PDB file of C-alpha atoms in Angstrom:
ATOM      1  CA  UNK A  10       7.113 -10.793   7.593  1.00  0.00           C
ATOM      2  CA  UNK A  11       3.456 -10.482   6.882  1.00  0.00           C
ATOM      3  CA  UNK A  12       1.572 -10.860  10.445  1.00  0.00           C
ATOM      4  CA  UNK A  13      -1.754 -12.437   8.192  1.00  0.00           C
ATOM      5  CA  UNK A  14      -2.813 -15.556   6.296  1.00  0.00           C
ATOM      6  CA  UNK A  15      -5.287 -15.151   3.629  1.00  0.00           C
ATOM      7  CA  UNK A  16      -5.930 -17.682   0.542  1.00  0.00           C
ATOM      8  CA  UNK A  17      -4.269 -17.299  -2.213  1.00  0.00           C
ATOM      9  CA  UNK A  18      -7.271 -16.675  -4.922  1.00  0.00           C
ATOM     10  CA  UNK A  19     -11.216 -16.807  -4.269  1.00  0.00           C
ATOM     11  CA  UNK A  20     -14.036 -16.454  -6.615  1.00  0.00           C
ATOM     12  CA  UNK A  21     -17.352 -15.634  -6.587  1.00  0.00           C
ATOM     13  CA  UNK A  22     -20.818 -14.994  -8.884  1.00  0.00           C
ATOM     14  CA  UNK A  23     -21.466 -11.548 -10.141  1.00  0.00           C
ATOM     15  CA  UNK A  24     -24.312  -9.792  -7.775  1.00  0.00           C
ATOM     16  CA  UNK A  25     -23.610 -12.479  -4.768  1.00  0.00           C
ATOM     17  CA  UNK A  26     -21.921 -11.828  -1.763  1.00  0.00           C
ATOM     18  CA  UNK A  27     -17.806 -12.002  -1.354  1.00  0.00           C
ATOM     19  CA  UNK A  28     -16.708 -12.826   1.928  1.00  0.00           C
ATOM     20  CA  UNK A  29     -13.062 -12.574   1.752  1.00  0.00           C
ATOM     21  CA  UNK A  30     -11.092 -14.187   5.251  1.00  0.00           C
ATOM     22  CA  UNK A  31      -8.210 -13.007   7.032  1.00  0.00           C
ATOM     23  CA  UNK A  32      -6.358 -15.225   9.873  1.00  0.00           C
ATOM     24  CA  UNK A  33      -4.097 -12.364  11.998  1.00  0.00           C
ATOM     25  CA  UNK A  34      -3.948 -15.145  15.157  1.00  0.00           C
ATOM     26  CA  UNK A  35      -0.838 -13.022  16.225  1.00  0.00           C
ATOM     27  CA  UNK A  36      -2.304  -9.701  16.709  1.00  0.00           C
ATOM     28  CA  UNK A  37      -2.386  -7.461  19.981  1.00  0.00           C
ATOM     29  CA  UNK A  38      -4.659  -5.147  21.505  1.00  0.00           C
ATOM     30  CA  UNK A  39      -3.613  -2.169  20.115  1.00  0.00           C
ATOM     31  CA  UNK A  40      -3.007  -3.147  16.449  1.00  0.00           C
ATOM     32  CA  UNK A  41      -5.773  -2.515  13.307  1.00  0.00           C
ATOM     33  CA  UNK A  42      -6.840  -4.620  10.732  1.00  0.00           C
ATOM     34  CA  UNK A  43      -6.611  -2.337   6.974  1.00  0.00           C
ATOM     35  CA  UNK A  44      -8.405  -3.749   3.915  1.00  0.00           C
ATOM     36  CA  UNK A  45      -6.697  -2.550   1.065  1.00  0.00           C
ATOM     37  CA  UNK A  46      -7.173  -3.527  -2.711  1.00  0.00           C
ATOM     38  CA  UNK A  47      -5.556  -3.348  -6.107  1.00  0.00           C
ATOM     39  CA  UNK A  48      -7.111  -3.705  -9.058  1.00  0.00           C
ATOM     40  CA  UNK A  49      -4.892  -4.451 -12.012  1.00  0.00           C
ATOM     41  CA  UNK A  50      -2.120  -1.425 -13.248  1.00  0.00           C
ATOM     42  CA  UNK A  51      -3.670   0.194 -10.509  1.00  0.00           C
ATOM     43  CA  UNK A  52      -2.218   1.137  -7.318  1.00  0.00           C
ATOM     44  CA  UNK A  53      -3.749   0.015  -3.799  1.00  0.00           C
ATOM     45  CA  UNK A  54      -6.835   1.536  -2.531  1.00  0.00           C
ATOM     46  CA  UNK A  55      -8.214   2.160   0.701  1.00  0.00           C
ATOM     47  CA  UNK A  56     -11.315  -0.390   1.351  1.00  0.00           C
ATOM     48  CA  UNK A  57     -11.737  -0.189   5.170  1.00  0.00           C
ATOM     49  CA  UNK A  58     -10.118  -0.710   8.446  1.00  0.00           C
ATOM     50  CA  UNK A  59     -11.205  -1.621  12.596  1.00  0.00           C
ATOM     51  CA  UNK A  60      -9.995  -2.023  15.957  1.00  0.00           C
ATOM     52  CA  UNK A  61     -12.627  -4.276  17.850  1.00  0.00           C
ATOM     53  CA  UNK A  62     -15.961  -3.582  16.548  1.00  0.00           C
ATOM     54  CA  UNK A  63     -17.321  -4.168  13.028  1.00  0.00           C
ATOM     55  CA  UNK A  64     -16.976  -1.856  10.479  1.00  0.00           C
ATOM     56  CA  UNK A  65     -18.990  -0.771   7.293  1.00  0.00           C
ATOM     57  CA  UNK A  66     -18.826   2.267   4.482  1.00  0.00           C
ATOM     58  CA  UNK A  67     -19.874   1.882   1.464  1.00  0.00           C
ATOM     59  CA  UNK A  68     -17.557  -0.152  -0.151  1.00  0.00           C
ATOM     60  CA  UNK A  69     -17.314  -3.178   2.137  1.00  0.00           C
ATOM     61  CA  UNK A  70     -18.385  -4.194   5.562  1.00  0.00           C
ATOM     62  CA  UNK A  71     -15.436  -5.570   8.201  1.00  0.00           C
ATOM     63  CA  UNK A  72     -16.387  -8.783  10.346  1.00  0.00           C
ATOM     64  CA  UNK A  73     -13.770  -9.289  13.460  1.00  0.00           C
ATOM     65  CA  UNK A  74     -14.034 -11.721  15.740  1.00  0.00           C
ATOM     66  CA  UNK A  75     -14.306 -11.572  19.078  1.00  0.00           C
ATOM     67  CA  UNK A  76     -11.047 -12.778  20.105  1.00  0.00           C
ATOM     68  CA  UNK A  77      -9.508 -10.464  16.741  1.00  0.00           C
ATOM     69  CA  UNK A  78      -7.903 -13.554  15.826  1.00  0.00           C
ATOM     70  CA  UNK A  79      -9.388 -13.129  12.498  1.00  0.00           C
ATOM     71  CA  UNK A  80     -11.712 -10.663  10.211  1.00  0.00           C
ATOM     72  CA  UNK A  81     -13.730 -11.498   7.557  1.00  0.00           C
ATOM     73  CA  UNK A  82     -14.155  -8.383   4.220  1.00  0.00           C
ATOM     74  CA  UNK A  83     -17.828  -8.662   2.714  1.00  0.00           C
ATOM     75  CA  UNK A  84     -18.504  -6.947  -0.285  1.00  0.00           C
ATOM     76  CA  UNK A  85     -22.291  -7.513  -0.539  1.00  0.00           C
ATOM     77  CA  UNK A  86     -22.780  -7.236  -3.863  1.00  0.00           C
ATOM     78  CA  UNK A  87     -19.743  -7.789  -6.290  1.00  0.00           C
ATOM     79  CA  UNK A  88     -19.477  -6.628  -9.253  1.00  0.00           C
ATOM     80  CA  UNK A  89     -17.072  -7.224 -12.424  1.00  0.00           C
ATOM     81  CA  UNK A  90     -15.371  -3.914 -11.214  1.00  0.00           C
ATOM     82  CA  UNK A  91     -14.171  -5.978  -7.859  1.00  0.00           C
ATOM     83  CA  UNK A  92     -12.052  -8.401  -8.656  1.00  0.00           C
ATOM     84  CA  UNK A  93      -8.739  -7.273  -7.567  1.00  0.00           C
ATOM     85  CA  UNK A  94      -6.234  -8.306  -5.355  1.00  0.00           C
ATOM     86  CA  UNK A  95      -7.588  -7.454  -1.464  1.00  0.00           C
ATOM     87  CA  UNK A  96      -4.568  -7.674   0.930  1.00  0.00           C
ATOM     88  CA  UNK A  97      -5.316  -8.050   5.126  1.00  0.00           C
ATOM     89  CA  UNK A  98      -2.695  -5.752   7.025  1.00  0.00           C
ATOM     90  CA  UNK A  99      -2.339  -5.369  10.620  1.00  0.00           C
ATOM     91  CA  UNK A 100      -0.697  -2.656  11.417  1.00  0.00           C
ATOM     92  CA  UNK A 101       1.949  -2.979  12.774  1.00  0.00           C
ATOM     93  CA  UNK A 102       2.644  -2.164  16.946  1.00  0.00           C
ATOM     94  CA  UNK A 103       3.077   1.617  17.762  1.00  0.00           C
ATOM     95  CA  UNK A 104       6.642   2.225  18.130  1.00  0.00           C
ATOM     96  CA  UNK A 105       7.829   5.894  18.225  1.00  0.00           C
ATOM     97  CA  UNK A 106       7.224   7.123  14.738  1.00  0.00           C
ATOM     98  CA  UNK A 107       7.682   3.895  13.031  1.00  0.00           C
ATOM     99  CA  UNK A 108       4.351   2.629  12.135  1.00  0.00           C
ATOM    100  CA  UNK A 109       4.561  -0.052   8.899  1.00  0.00           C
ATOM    101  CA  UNK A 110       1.912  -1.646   6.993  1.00  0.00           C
ATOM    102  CA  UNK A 111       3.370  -5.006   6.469  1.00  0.00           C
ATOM    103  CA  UNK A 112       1.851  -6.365   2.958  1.00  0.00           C
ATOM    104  CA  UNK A 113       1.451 -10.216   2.367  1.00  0.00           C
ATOM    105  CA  UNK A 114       0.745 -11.407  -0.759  1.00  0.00           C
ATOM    106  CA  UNK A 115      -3.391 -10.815  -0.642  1.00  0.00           C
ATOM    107  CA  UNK A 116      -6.374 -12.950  -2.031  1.00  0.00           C
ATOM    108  CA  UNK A 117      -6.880 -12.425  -6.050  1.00  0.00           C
ATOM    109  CA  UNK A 118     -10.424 -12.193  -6.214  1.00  0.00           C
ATOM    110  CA  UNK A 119     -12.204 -13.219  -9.678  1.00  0.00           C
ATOM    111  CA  UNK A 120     -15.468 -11.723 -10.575  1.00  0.00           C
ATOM    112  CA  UNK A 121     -17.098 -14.071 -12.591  1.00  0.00           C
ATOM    113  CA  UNK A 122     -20.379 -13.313 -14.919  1.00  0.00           C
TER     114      UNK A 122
ATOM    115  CA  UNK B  18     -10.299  15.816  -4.733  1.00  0.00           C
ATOM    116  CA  UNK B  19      -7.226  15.739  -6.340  1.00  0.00           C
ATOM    117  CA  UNK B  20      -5.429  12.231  -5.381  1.00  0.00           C
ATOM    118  CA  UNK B  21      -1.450  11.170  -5.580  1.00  0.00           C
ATOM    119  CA  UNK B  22       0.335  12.441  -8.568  1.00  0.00           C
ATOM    120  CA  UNK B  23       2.898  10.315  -9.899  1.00  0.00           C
ATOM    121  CA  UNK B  24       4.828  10.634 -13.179  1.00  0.00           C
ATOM    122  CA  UNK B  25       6.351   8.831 -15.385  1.00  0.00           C
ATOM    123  CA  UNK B  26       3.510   6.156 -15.420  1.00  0.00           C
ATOM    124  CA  UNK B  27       6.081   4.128 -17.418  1.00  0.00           C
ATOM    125  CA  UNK B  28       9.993   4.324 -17.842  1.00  0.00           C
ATOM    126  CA  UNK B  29      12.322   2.278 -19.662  1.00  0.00           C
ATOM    127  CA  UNK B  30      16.018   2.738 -19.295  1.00  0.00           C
ATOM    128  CA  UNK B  31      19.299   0.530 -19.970  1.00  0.00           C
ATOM    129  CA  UNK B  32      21.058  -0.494 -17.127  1.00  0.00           C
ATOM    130  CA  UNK B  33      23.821   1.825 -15.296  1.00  0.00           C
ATOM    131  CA  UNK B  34      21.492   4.639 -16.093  1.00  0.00           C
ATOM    132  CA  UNK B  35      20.046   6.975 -13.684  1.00  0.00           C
ATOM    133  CA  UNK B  36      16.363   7.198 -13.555  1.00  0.00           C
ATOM    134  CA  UNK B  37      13.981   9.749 -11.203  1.00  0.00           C
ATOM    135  CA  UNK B  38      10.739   9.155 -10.166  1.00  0.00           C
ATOM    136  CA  UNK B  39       8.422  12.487  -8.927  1.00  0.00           C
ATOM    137  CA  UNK B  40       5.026  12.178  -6.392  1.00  0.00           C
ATOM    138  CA  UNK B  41       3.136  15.040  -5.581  1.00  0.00           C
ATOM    139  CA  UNK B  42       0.800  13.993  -2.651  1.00  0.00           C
ATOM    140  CA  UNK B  43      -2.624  14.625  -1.624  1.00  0.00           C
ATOM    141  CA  UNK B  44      -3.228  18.688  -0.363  1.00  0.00           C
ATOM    142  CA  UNK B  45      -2.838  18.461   3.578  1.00  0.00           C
ATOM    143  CA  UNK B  46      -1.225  15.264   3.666  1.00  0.00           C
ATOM    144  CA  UNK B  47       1.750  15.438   5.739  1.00  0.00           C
ATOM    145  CA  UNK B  48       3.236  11.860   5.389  1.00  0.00           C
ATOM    146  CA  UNK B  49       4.831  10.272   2.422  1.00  0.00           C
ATOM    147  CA  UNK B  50       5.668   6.992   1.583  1.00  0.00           C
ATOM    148  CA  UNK B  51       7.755   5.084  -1.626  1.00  0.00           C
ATOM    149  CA  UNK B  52       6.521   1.768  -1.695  1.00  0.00           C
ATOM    150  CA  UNK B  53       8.849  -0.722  -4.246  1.00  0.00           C
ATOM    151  CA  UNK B  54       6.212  -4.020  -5.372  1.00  0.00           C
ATOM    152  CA  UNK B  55       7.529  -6.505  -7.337  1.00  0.00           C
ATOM    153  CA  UNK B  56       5.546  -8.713  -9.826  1.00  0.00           C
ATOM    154  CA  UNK B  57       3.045 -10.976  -7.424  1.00  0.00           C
ATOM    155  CA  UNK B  58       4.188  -9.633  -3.969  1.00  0.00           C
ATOM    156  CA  UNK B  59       2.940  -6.989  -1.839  1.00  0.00           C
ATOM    157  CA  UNK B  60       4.518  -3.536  -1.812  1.00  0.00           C
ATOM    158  CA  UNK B  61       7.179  -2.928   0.197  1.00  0.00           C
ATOM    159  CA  UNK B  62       7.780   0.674   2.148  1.00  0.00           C
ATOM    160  CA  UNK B  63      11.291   2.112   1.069  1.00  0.00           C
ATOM    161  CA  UNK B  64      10.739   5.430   2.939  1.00  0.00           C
ATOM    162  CA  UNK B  65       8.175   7.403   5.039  1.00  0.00           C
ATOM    163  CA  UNK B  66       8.574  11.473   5.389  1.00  0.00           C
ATOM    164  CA  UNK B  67       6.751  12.966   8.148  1.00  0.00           C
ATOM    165  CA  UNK B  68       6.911  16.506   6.228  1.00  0.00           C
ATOM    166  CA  UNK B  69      10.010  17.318   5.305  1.00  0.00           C
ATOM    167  CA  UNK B  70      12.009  14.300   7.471  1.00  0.00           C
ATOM    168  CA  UNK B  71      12.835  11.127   6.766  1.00  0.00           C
ATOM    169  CA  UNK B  72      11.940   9.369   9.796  1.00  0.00           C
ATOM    170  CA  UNK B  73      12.099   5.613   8.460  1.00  0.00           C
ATOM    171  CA  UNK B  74      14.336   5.061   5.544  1.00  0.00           C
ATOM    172  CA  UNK B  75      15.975   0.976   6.828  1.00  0.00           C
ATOM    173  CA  UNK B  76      14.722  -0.472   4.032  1.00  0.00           C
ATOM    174  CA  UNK B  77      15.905   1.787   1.616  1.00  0.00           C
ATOM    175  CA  UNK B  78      19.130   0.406  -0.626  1.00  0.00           C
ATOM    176  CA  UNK B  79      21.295   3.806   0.012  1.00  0.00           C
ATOM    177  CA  UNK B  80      24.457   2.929  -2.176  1.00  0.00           C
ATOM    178  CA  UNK B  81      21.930   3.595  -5.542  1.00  0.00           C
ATOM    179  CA  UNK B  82      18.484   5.061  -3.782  1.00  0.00           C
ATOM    180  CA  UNK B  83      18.032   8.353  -2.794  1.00  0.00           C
ATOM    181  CA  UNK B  84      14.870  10.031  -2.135  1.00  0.00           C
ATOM    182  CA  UNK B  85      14.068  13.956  -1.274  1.00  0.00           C
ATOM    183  CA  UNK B  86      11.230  15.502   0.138  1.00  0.00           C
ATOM    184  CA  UNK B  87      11.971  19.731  -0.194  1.00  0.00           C
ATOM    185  CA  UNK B  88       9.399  21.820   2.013  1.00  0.00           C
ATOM    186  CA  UNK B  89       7.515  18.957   2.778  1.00  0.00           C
ATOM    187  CA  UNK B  90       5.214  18.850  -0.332  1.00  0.00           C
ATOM    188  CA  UNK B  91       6.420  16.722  -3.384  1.00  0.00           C
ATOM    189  CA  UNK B  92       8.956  14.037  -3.505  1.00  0.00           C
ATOM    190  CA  UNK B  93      11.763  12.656  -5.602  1.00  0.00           C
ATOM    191  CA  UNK B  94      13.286   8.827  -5.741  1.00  0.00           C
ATOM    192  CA  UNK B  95      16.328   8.729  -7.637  1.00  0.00           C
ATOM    193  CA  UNK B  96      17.840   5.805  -8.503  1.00  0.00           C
ATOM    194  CA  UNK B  97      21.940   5.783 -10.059  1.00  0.00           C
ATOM    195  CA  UNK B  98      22.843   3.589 -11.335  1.00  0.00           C
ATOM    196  CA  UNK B  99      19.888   1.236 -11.902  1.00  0.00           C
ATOM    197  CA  UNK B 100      20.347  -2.665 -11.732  1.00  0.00           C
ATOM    198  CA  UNK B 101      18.449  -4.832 -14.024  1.00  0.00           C
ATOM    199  CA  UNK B 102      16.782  -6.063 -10.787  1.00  0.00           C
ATOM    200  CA  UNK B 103      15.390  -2.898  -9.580  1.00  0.00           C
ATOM    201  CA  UNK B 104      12.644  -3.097 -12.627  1.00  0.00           C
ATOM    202  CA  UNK B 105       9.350  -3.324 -10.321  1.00  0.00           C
ATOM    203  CA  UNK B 106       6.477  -0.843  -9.920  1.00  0.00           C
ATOM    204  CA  UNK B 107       7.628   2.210  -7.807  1.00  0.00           C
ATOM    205  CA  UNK B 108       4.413   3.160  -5.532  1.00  0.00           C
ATOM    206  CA  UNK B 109       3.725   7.051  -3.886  1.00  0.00           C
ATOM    207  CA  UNK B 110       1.258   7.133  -1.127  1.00  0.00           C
ATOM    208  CA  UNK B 111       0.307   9.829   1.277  1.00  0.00           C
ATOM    209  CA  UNK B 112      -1.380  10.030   4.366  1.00  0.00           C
ATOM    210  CA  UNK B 113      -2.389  12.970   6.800  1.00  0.00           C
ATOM    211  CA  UNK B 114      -0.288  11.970   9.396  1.00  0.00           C
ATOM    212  CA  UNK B 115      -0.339  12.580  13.448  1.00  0.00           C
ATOM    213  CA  UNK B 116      -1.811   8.972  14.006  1.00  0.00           C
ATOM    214  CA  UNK B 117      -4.226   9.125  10.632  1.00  0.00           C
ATOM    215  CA  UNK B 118      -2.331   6.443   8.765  1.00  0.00           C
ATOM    216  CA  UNK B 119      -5.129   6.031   5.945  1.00  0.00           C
ATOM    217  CA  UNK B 120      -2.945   5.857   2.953  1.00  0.00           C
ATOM    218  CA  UNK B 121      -3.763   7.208  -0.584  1.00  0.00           C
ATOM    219  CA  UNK B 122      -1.650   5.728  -3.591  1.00  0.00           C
ATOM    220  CA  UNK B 123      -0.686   6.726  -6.577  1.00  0.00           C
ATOM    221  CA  UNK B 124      -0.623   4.701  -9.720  1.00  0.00           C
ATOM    222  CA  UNK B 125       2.552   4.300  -9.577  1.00  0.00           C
ATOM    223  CA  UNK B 126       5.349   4.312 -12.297  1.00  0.00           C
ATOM    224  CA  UNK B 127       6.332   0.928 -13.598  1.00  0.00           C
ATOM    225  CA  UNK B 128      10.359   1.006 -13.964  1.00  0.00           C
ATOM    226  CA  UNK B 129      11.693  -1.782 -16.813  1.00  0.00           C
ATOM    227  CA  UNK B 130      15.721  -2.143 -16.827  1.00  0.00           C
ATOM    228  CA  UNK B 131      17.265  -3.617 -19.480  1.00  0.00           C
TER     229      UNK B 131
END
């Protein structure tokens, strides 16, 4: 099972900020958060990913709390181009060489003009 | 920077039939993955190759599934005979490996079985 919680669907205003959460209340010390998206027909891509601190590249910037109980993925300005699916993984615990991402379902974010 | 190859991007096939999927992976990248994602869900891993080995393949159905990774560069998923419920998008991602778990995808090849 998915180890995050994220809405189902979000939407926000061409040019505005999206601030898309992630709850991951379960997660331990040594275990990432990945940002992944996928646009439709498409297959995932790689958006961003951190351990403690916050993260930013130029696609998105990565918001964890404190306690890493939950992140927060801002794309600062979105465009029509963004809305995709964006799916919260933690990764799951180092075990040997078996190292999953474990996908949920994701948050379908719509772009809107 | 070349990404994932995959090909078919689209295959239709009656059911019984055997059907092959091929992924050529990023240059340098030594783990591969075949992710299955149905309609609305997430993708689901099937198998990771650390080069050449399969070092997780649990999730993969082995009565009809078969996957091959020769010298550790491109990969094959076969699937004989195919089930009208295996239609889903079949997913190739690669990653460089040794604790770099970034992972590249494909565009996958969308399987329909009627």
């Amino acid at each position: 099972d998915a180890k995050t919680t994220q809405p189902p669907s979000m939407d926000c205003a061409e040019g505005r900020a999206a601030n898309l959460p992630c709850n991951h209340s379960t997660i331990s010390g040594n275990e990432y958060v990945y940002w992944y998206r996928q646009i439709h027909s498409q297959g995932p891509q790689y958006i961003i990913h951190g351990l403690k601190n916050n993260e930013t590249n130029e696609m998105a910037s990565l918001i964890i709390t404190e306690d890493r109980k939950s992140s927060t993925l801002i794309l600062p300005h979105a465009t029509l181009r963004d809305t995709a699916v964006y799916y919260c993984i933690v990764r799951d615990s180092y075990a040997g060489n078996n190292r999953k991402l474990i996908w949920g379902l994701g948050t379908s974010l719509a772009v809107n003009p | 920077e070349a990404g994932v190859v995959q090909s078919p991007r689209y295959k239709i096939i009656e059911k019984k039939q055997p059907v092959a999927f091929w992924c050529n992976p990023i240059s340098g990248h030594n783990t591969l993955y075949w992710y299955l994602q149905n309609l609305g869900q997430g993708p689901e891993l099937l198998i990771r190759y650390e080069n050449e080995e399969a070092v997780d393949d649990s999730q993969l159905p082995k009565d009809r599934f078969s996957a091959e990774r020769l010298k550790g560069v491109d990969s094959t998923l076969k699937i004989q005979p195919a089930e009208l419920g295996d239609s889903a998008v079949y997913l190739c991602a690669s990653s460089l490996g040794q604790g770099r778990d970034t992972q590249y995808f494909g565009p996958g090849t969308r399987l329909t079985v009627l």
